[in-house]
Each structure stands twice: as C-alpha cells, then as structure tokens.
Coordinates of C-alpha atoms and ligand atoms in Angstrom, one line a residue:
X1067 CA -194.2 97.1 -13.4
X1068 CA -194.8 98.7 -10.0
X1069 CA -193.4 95.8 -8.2
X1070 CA -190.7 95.5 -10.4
X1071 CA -189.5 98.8 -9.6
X1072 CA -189.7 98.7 -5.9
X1073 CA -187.5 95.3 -5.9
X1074 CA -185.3 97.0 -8.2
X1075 CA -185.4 100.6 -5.7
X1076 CA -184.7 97.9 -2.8
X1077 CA -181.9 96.0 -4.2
X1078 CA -180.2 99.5 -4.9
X1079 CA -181.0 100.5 -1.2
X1080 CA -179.2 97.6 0.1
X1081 CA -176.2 97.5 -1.9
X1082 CA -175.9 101.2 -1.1
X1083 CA -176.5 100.7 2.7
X1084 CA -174.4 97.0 3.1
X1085 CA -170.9 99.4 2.7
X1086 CA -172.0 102.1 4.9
X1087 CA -173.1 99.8 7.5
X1088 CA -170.2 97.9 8.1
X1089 CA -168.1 101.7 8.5
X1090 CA -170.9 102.6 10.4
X1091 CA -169.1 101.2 13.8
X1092 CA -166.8 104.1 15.0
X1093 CA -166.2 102.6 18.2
X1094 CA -168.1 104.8 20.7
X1095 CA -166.7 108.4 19.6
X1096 CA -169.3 110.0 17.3
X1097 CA -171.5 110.2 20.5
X1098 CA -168.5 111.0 22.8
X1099 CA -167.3 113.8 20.8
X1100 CA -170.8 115.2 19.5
X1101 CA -170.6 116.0 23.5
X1102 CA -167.9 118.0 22.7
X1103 CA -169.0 121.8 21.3
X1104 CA -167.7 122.1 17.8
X1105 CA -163.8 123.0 17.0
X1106 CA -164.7 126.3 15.1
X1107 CA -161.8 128.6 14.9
X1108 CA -164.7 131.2 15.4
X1109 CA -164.9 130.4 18.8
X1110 CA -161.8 131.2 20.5
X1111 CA -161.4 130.4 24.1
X1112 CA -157.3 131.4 24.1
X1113 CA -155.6 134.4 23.4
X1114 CA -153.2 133.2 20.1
X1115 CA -156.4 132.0 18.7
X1116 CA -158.4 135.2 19.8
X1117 CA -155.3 137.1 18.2
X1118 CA -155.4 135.5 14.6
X1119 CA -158.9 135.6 14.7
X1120 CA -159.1 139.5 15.3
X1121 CA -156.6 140.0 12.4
X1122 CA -158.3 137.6 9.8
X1123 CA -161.9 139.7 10.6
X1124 CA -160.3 142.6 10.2
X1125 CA -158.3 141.9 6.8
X1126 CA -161.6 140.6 5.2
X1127 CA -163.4 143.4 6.3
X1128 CA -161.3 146.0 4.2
X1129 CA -161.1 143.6 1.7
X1130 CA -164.3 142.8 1.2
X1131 CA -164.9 146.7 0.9
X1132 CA -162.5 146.5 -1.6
X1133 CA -164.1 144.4 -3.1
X1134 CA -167.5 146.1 -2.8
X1135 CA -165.8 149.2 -4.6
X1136 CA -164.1 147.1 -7.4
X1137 CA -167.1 145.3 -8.5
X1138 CA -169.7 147.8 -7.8
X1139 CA -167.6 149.9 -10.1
X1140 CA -167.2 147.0 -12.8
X1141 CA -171.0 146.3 -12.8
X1142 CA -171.4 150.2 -13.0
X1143 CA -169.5 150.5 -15.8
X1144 CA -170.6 147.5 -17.8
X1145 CA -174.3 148.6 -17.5
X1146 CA -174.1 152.4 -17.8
X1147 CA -171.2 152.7 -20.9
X1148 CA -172.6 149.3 -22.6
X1149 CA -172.8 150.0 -26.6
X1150 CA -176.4 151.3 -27.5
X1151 CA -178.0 152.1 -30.9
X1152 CA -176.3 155.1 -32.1
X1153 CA -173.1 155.4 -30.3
X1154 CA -170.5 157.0 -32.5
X1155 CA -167.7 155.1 -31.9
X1156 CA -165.6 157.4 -30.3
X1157 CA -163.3 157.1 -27.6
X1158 CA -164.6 158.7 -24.1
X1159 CA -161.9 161.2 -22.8
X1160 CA -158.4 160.0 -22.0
X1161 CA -157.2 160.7 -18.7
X1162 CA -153.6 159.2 -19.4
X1163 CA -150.7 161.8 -17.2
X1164 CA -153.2 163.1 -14.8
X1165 CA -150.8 163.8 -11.7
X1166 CA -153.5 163.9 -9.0
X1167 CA -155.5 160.7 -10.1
X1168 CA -152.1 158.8 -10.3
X1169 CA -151.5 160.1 -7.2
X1170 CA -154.6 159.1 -5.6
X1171 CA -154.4 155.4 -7.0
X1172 CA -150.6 154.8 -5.8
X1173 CA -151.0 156.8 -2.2
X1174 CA -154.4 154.9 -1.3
X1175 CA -153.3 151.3 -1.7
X1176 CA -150.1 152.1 -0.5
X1177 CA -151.6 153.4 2.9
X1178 CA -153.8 150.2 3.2
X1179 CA -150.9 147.8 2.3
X1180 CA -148.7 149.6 5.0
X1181 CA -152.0 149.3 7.7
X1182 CA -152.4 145.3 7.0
X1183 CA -148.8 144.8 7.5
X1184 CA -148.8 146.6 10.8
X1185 CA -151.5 145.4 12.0
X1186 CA -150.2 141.7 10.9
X1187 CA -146.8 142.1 12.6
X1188 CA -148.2 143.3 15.7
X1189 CA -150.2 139.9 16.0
X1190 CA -147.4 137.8 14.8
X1191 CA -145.3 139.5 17.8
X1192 CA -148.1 139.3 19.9
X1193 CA -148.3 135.8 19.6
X1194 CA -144.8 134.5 18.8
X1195 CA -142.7 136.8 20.8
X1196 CA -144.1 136.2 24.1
X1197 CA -141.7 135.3 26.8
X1198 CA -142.2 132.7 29.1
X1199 CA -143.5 133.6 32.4
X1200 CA -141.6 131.8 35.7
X1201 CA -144.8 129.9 36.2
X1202 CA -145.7 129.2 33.0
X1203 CA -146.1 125.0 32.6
X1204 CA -144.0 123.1 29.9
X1205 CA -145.1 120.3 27.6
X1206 CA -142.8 118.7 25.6
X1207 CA -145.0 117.8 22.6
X1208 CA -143.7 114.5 20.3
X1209 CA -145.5 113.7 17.1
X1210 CA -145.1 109.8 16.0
X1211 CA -146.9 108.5 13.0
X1212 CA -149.8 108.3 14.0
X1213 CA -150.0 110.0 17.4
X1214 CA -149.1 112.7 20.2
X1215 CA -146.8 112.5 22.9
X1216 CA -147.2 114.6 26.1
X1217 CA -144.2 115.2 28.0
X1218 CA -144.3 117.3 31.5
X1219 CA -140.4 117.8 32.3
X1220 CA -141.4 119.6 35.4
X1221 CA -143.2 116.6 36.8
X1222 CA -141.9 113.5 35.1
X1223 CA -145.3 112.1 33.3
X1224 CA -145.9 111.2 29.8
X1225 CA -149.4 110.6 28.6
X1226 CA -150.6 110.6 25.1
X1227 CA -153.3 112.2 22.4
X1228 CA -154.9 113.7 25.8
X1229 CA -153.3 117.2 27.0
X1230 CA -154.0 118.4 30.5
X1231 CA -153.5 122.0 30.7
X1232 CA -154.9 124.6 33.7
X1233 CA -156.9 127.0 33.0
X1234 CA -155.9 130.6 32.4
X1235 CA -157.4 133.0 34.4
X1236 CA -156.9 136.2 32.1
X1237 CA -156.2 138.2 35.5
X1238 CA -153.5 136.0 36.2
X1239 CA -152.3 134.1 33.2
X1240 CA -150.7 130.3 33.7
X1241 CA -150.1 130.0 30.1
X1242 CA -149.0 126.4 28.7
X1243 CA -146.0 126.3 26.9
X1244 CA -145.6 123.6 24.0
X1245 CA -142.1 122.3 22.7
X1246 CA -143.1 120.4 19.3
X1247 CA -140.4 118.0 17.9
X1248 CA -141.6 114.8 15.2
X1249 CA -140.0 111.6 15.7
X1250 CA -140.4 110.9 11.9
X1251 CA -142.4 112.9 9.2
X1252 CA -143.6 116.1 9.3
X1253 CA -147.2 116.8 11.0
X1254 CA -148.9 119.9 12.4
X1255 CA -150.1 120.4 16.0
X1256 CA -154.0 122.4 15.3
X1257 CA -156.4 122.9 18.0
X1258 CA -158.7 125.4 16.1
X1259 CA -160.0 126.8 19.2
X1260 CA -156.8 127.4 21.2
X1261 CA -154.1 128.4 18.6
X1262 CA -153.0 128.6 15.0
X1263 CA -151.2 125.6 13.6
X1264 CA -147.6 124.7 14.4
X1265 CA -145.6 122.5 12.2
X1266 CA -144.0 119.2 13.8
X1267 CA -141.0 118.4 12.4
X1268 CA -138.2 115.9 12.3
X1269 CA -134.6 117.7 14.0
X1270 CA -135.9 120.9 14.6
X1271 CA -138.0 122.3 17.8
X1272 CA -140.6 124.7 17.1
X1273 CA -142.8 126.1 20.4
X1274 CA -146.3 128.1 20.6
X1275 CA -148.5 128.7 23.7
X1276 CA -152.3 128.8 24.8
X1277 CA -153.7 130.3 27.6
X1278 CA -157.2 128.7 27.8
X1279 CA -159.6 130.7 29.6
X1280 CA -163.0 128.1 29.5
X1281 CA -162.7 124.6 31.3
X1282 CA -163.6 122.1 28.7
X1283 CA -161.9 119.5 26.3
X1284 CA -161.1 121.0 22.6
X1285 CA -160.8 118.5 20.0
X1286 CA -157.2 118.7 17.6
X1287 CA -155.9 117.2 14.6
X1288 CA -152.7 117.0 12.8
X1289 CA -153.2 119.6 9.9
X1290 CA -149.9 118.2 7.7
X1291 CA -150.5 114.8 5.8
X1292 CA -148.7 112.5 7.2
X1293 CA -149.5 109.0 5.8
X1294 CA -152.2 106.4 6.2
X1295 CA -153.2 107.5 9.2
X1296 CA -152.9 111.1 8.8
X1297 CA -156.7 111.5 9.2
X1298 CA -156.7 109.5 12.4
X1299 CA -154.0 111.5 14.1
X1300 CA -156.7 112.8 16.7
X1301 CA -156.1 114.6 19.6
X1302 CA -157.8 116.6 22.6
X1303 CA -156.8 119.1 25.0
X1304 CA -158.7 118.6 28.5
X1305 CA -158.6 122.4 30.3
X1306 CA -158.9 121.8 34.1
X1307 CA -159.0 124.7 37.0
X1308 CA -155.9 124.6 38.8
X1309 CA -156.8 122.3 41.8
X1310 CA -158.3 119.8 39.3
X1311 CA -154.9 119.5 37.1
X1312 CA -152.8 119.3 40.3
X1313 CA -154.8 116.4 40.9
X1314 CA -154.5 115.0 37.8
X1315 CA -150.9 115.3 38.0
X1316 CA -150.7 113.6 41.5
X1317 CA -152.6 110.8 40.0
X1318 CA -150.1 110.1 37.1
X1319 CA -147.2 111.0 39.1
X1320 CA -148.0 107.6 40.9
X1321 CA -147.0 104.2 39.6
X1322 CA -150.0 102.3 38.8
X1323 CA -151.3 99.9 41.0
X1324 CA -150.6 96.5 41.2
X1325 CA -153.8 94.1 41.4
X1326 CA -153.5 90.5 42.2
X1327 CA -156.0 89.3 39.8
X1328 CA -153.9 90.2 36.9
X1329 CA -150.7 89.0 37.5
X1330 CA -150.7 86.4 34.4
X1331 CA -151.6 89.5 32.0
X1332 CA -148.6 91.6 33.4
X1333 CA -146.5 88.1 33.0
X1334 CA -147.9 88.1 29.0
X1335 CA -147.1 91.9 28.9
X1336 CA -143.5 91.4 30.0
X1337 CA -143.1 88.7 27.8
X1338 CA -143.9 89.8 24.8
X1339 CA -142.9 92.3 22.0
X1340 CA -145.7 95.1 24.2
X1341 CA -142.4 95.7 26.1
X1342 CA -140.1 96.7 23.6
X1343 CA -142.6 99.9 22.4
X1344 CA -144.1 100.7 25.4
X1345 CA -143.5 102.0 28.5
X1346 CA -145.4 101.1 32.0
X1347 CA -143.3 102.4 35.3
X1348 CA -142.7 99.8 37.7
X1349 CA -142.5 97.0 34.8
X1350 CA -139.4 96.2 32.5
X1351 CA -141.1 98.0 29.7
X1352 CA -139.4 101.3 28.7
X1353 CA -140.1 101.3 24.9
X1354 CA -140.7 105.1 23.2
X1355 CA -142.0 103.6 20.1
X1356 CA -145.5 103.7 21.6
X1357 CA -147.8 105.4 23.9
X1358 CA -146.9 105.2 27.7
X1359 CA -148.9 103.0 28.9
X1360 CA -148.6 103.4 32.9
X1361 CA -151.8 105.6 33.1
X1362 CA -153.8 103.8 30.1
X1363 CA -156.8 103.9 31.5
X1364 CA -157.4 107.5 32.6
X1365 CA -157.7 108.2 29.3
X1366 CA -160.7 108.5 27.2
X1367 CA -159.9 107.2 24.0
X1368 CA -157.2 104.8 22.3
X1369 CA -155.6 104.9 18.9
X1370 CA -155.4 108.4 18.7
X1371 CA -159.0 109.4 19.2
X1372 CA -160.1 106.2 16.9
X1373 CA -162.0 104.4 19.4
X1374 CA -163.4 105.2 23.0
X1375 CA -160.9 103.8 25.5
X1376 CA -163.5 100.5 26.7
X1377 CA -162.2 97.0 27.8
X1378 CA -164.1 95.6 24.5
X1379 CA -162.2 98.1 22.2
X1380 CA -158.8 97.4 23.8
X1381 CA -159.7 93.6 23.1
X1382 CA -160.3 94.6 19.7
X1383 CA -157.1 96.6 19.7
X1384 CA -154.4 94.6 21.1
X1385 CA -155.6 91.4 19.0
X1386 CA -155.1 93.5 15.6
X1387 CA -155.1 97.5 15.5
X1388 CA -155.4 97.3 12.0
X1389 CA -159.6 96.5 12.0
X1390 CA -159.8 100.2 14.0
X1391 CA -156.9 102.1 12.0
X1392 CA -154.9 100.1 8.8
X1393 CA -152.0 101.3 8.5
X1394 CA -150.9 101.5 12.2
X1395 CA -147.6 100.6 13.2
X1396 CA -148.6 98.3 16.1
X1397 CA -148.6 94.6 15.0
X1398 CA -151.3 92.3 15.7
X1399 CA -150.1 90.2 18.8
X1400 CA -151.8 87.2 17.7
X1401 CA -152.3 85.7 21.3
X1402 CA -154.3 83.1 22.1
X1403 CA -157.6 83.8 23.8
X1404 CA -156.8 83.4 27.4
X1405 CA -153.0 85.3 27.1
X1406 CA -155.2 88.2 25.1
X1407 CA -158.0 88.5 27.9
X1408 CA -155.8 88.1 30.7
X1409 CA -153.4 90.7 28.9
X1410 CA -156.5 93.2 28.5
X1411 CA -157.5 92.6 32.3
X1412 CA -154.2 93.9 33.2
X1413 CA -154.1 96.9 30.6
X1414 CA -157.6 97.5 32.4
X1415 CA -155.6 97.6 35.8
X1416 CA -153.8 100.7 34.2
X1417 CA -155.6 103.5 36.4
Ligands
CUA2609 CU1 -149.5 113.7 11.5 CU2 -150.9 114.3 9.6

C-alpha cells in the first residue's frame, strides 16, 4: 500500500512539474532583473512619483482615521445598546432637528472634502503643469504592439524598450521630458518608481516628465491591455550621470561599424523582408514597423524585455519570435541554417 502510494505521489509530481518545466526557460531575465531592486511605487526616486506618493499617504491617513471613528463607533454601539433581558422596548431619545449636531455633521466633512481636494489639485499642478526648462531633454515616446520606441529629436537616435535618461541632480534639475503617441491601440507608459501612469494612445499626444535623482535601471510595463502580448510589453529606464549619457549618446549617434566577417549576413539582411520593418543607418533598411536596429546590441534585452539580448537568443528569435512571445508581429524568417547564422553574426556586429 505504501509503495502504491509513493508511485502514485510520484506520477502526480511529474505531471505537475513536466508543464512548469518546459515554461521554466525565461531566457536569461529572471536573474538579470532580480539584479534589479524591486519596482515599488513605495520607493520613489523622481519627483512626480514622490508627489503622488505624498498625496496617496496622506489621503489614507485621514481616511483610515475615518475609518477608525466609523467602526469604532459601530462596534461601540452594537456591543453596548445590544438587546438584553429586560429591555422595555422603547425607543432611546430622538435627536431628529438638532441645529448644532446637524451642523457639526455637514461642516466637518465638508472641511475635510475641501482639504483633500486642495491638497489633490496642488499635486496634479505640481506634476502636470510644469513647464519645460531650456535644458530639459526630449524623448519622443512611440508605443507599438508589443513594444516602446525611444525617440531623441535633439540628437537624431532611436533605440527601443531601453530609455537613457541623466540623472537629476535635485539642485539643478535636467528633467526628461516624454511625448507619448501609439501607433495602434491604446497602452500605458508605468515606471512605478519614476512617475504615475500615462496613457498611450492612437492620434492624440499626451507628455509627463521624471526627474530621476538615483543612477540605476527601473523596470516598466504597459499598464493598459493591449493584446497577446500585453504582459510582455516590458520596458526599462537606464538613469546615467551626465557624462555617462553624453557618452551613450555619442555612441549611438555613430553608424555602426562595418566588419568584414559579416558581410554575407548584411547581404541576407538586405535581402530579405528584415528591411522593410527595420531600420539600420548606413543599410537600405528604413522600416518603422520594428525596432531600430542600428544599435542592437548595446542593448540588454530583446522582445521587449522577453529574453536577455545573447547571440543564442537572437538565433532563437530571428528563426521564429513566436517560441519567446506568440502572438508577435514579427514573422518567422524561415532561413536556412547558414543565411540564419550568418544573419545573426551580423545582427551581433550591431554595437
Ligand atoms: Cu501595451 Cu498593454
């Protein structure tokens, strides 16, 4: 009987385990963003997020002493007027018309009402109203199904799913300013730790800023579903000191290099349907459909945070997006094996 049991405790183990096994491969980024401190919105590191955060402690605090009052009363009541052996049925005192206690109950929430909505529209101003400083930095933020697009107008790059943003030094604030526009449904732009949400949507620009004051990267997400791959719409913001973005900008300023040794895979790029989606400077591809592609590699991931941004994985990839992400738009290229490897080896030249 015993034995029966454990075979019967095993067989359940493995049916149970076979499933989660074969999601268990998430392609490098459960360790790569578990290096990455968590994206509470209790930790603020910018001042819109610091802003919202203030207001939203200081709402619940009243109302949870509200609430305190309410209930404590309620339980109050329900214990010491409960019906006891002997009661004589009566009524307690009416206190209907009572000029002072209506009084009282009209003036007090009427006061606290009046202080939330203040307090509210001072942080709404505070955070929507603010004008744009002369040196403020501009990103023109595009959301595609089922990814981000960075645009720097003042320097002519595009990169995607990875913003690079200076840091703000509170004494002397570069604040980023985003322009968000969709290029088909309606998504929403949410970096817990640097700002509220902003919706992304189709014909209409909407902006919002961040002033991060701590280097780091802070992990995003778009916070409106947006199909399939809503949950896989991943992004992160990279916060650099000043002389570390300007390098960064340099960098992708420049065309990418051209190496020898992969001339055949640039020949299978530009021949193919790669060109008509993407964009690398310097090549004949100037597709918007799809990520720019002239920087590729100086990013960390691929996919919109679905995999880390490896050789293997961009094998993976190109040959058929849909084993990382179903539901992408890309098509599987269906190349042979030398075309694909050759065609990786010069994606992998993309620095
Ligand atoms: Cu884009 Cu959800």
């Amino acid at each position: 009987m015993y034995a029966l049991m454990q075979r019967w405790c095993l067989t359940i183990a493995v049916i149970g385990c076979a499933p989660v096994a074969a999601l268990a491969d998430d392609w490098g980024m459960g360790a790569s963003n578990s290096k990455i401190p968590p994206s509470g919105v209790f930790d603020a590191v910018s001042t819109p997020a610091h802003e919202i955060n203030t207001v939203a402690f200081f709402v619940i605090s009243i109302t949870a002493v509200i609430f305190l009052i309410v209930a404590g009363l309620l339980v109050y009541s329900i214990v010491r007027f409960r019906v006891r052996p002997g009661d004589d049925g009566r009524e307690p005192p009416q206190v209907y018309g009572s000029n002072p206690i209506e009084f009282a109950w009209t003036t007090v929430p009427v006061l606290i009402v009046l202080v939330l909505t203040l307090v509210t529209i001072r942080t709404i101003y505070t955070v929507q109203a603010r004008a744009r400083p002369p040196g403020a930095l501009s990103v023109h933020v595009i959301a595609h199904q089922w990814w981000w697009e960075f645009r720097y107008p003042g320097f002519g790059i595009v990169t995607a799913n990875e913003l690079h943003v200076p840091l703000s030094d509170p004494k002397s604030p570069t604040p980023t300013f985003l322009d968000l526009e969709s290029a088909d449904v309606a998504h929403s732009f949410w970096v817990p730790r640097l700002a509220g949400k902003t919706d992304v949507i189709p014909n209409k620009k909407n902006s919002m800023w961040i002033d991060p004051h701590v280097a780091g990267t802070y992990l995003g997400n778009c916070a409106e579903f947006c199909g399939t791959e809503h949950g896989m719409m991943l992004l992160r913001v990279i916060v650099e000191p000043r002389a570390d973005f300007d390098r960064w900008v340099s960098a992708q300023k420049e065309p990418p290099a051209m190496d020898a040794s992969a001339v055949h895979g640039r020949q299978v790029f530009e021949s193919t349907a790669c060109v008509n989606c993407h964009t690398i400077r310097g090549t004949q591809a100037d597709g918007r459909f799809g990520p720019d592609l002239t920087h590729l590699m100086t990013r960390e991931t691929i996919g919109a945070g679905v995999a880390m941004n490896t050789r293997d994985h961009l094998k993976i990839w190109v040959n058929d997006p849909s084993i990382m992400k179903p539901g992408a738009l890309m098509p599987a290229m269906n190349l042979g094996d030398k075309d694909l490897d050759d065609l990786v080896a010069y994606l992998a030249t993309l620095r």
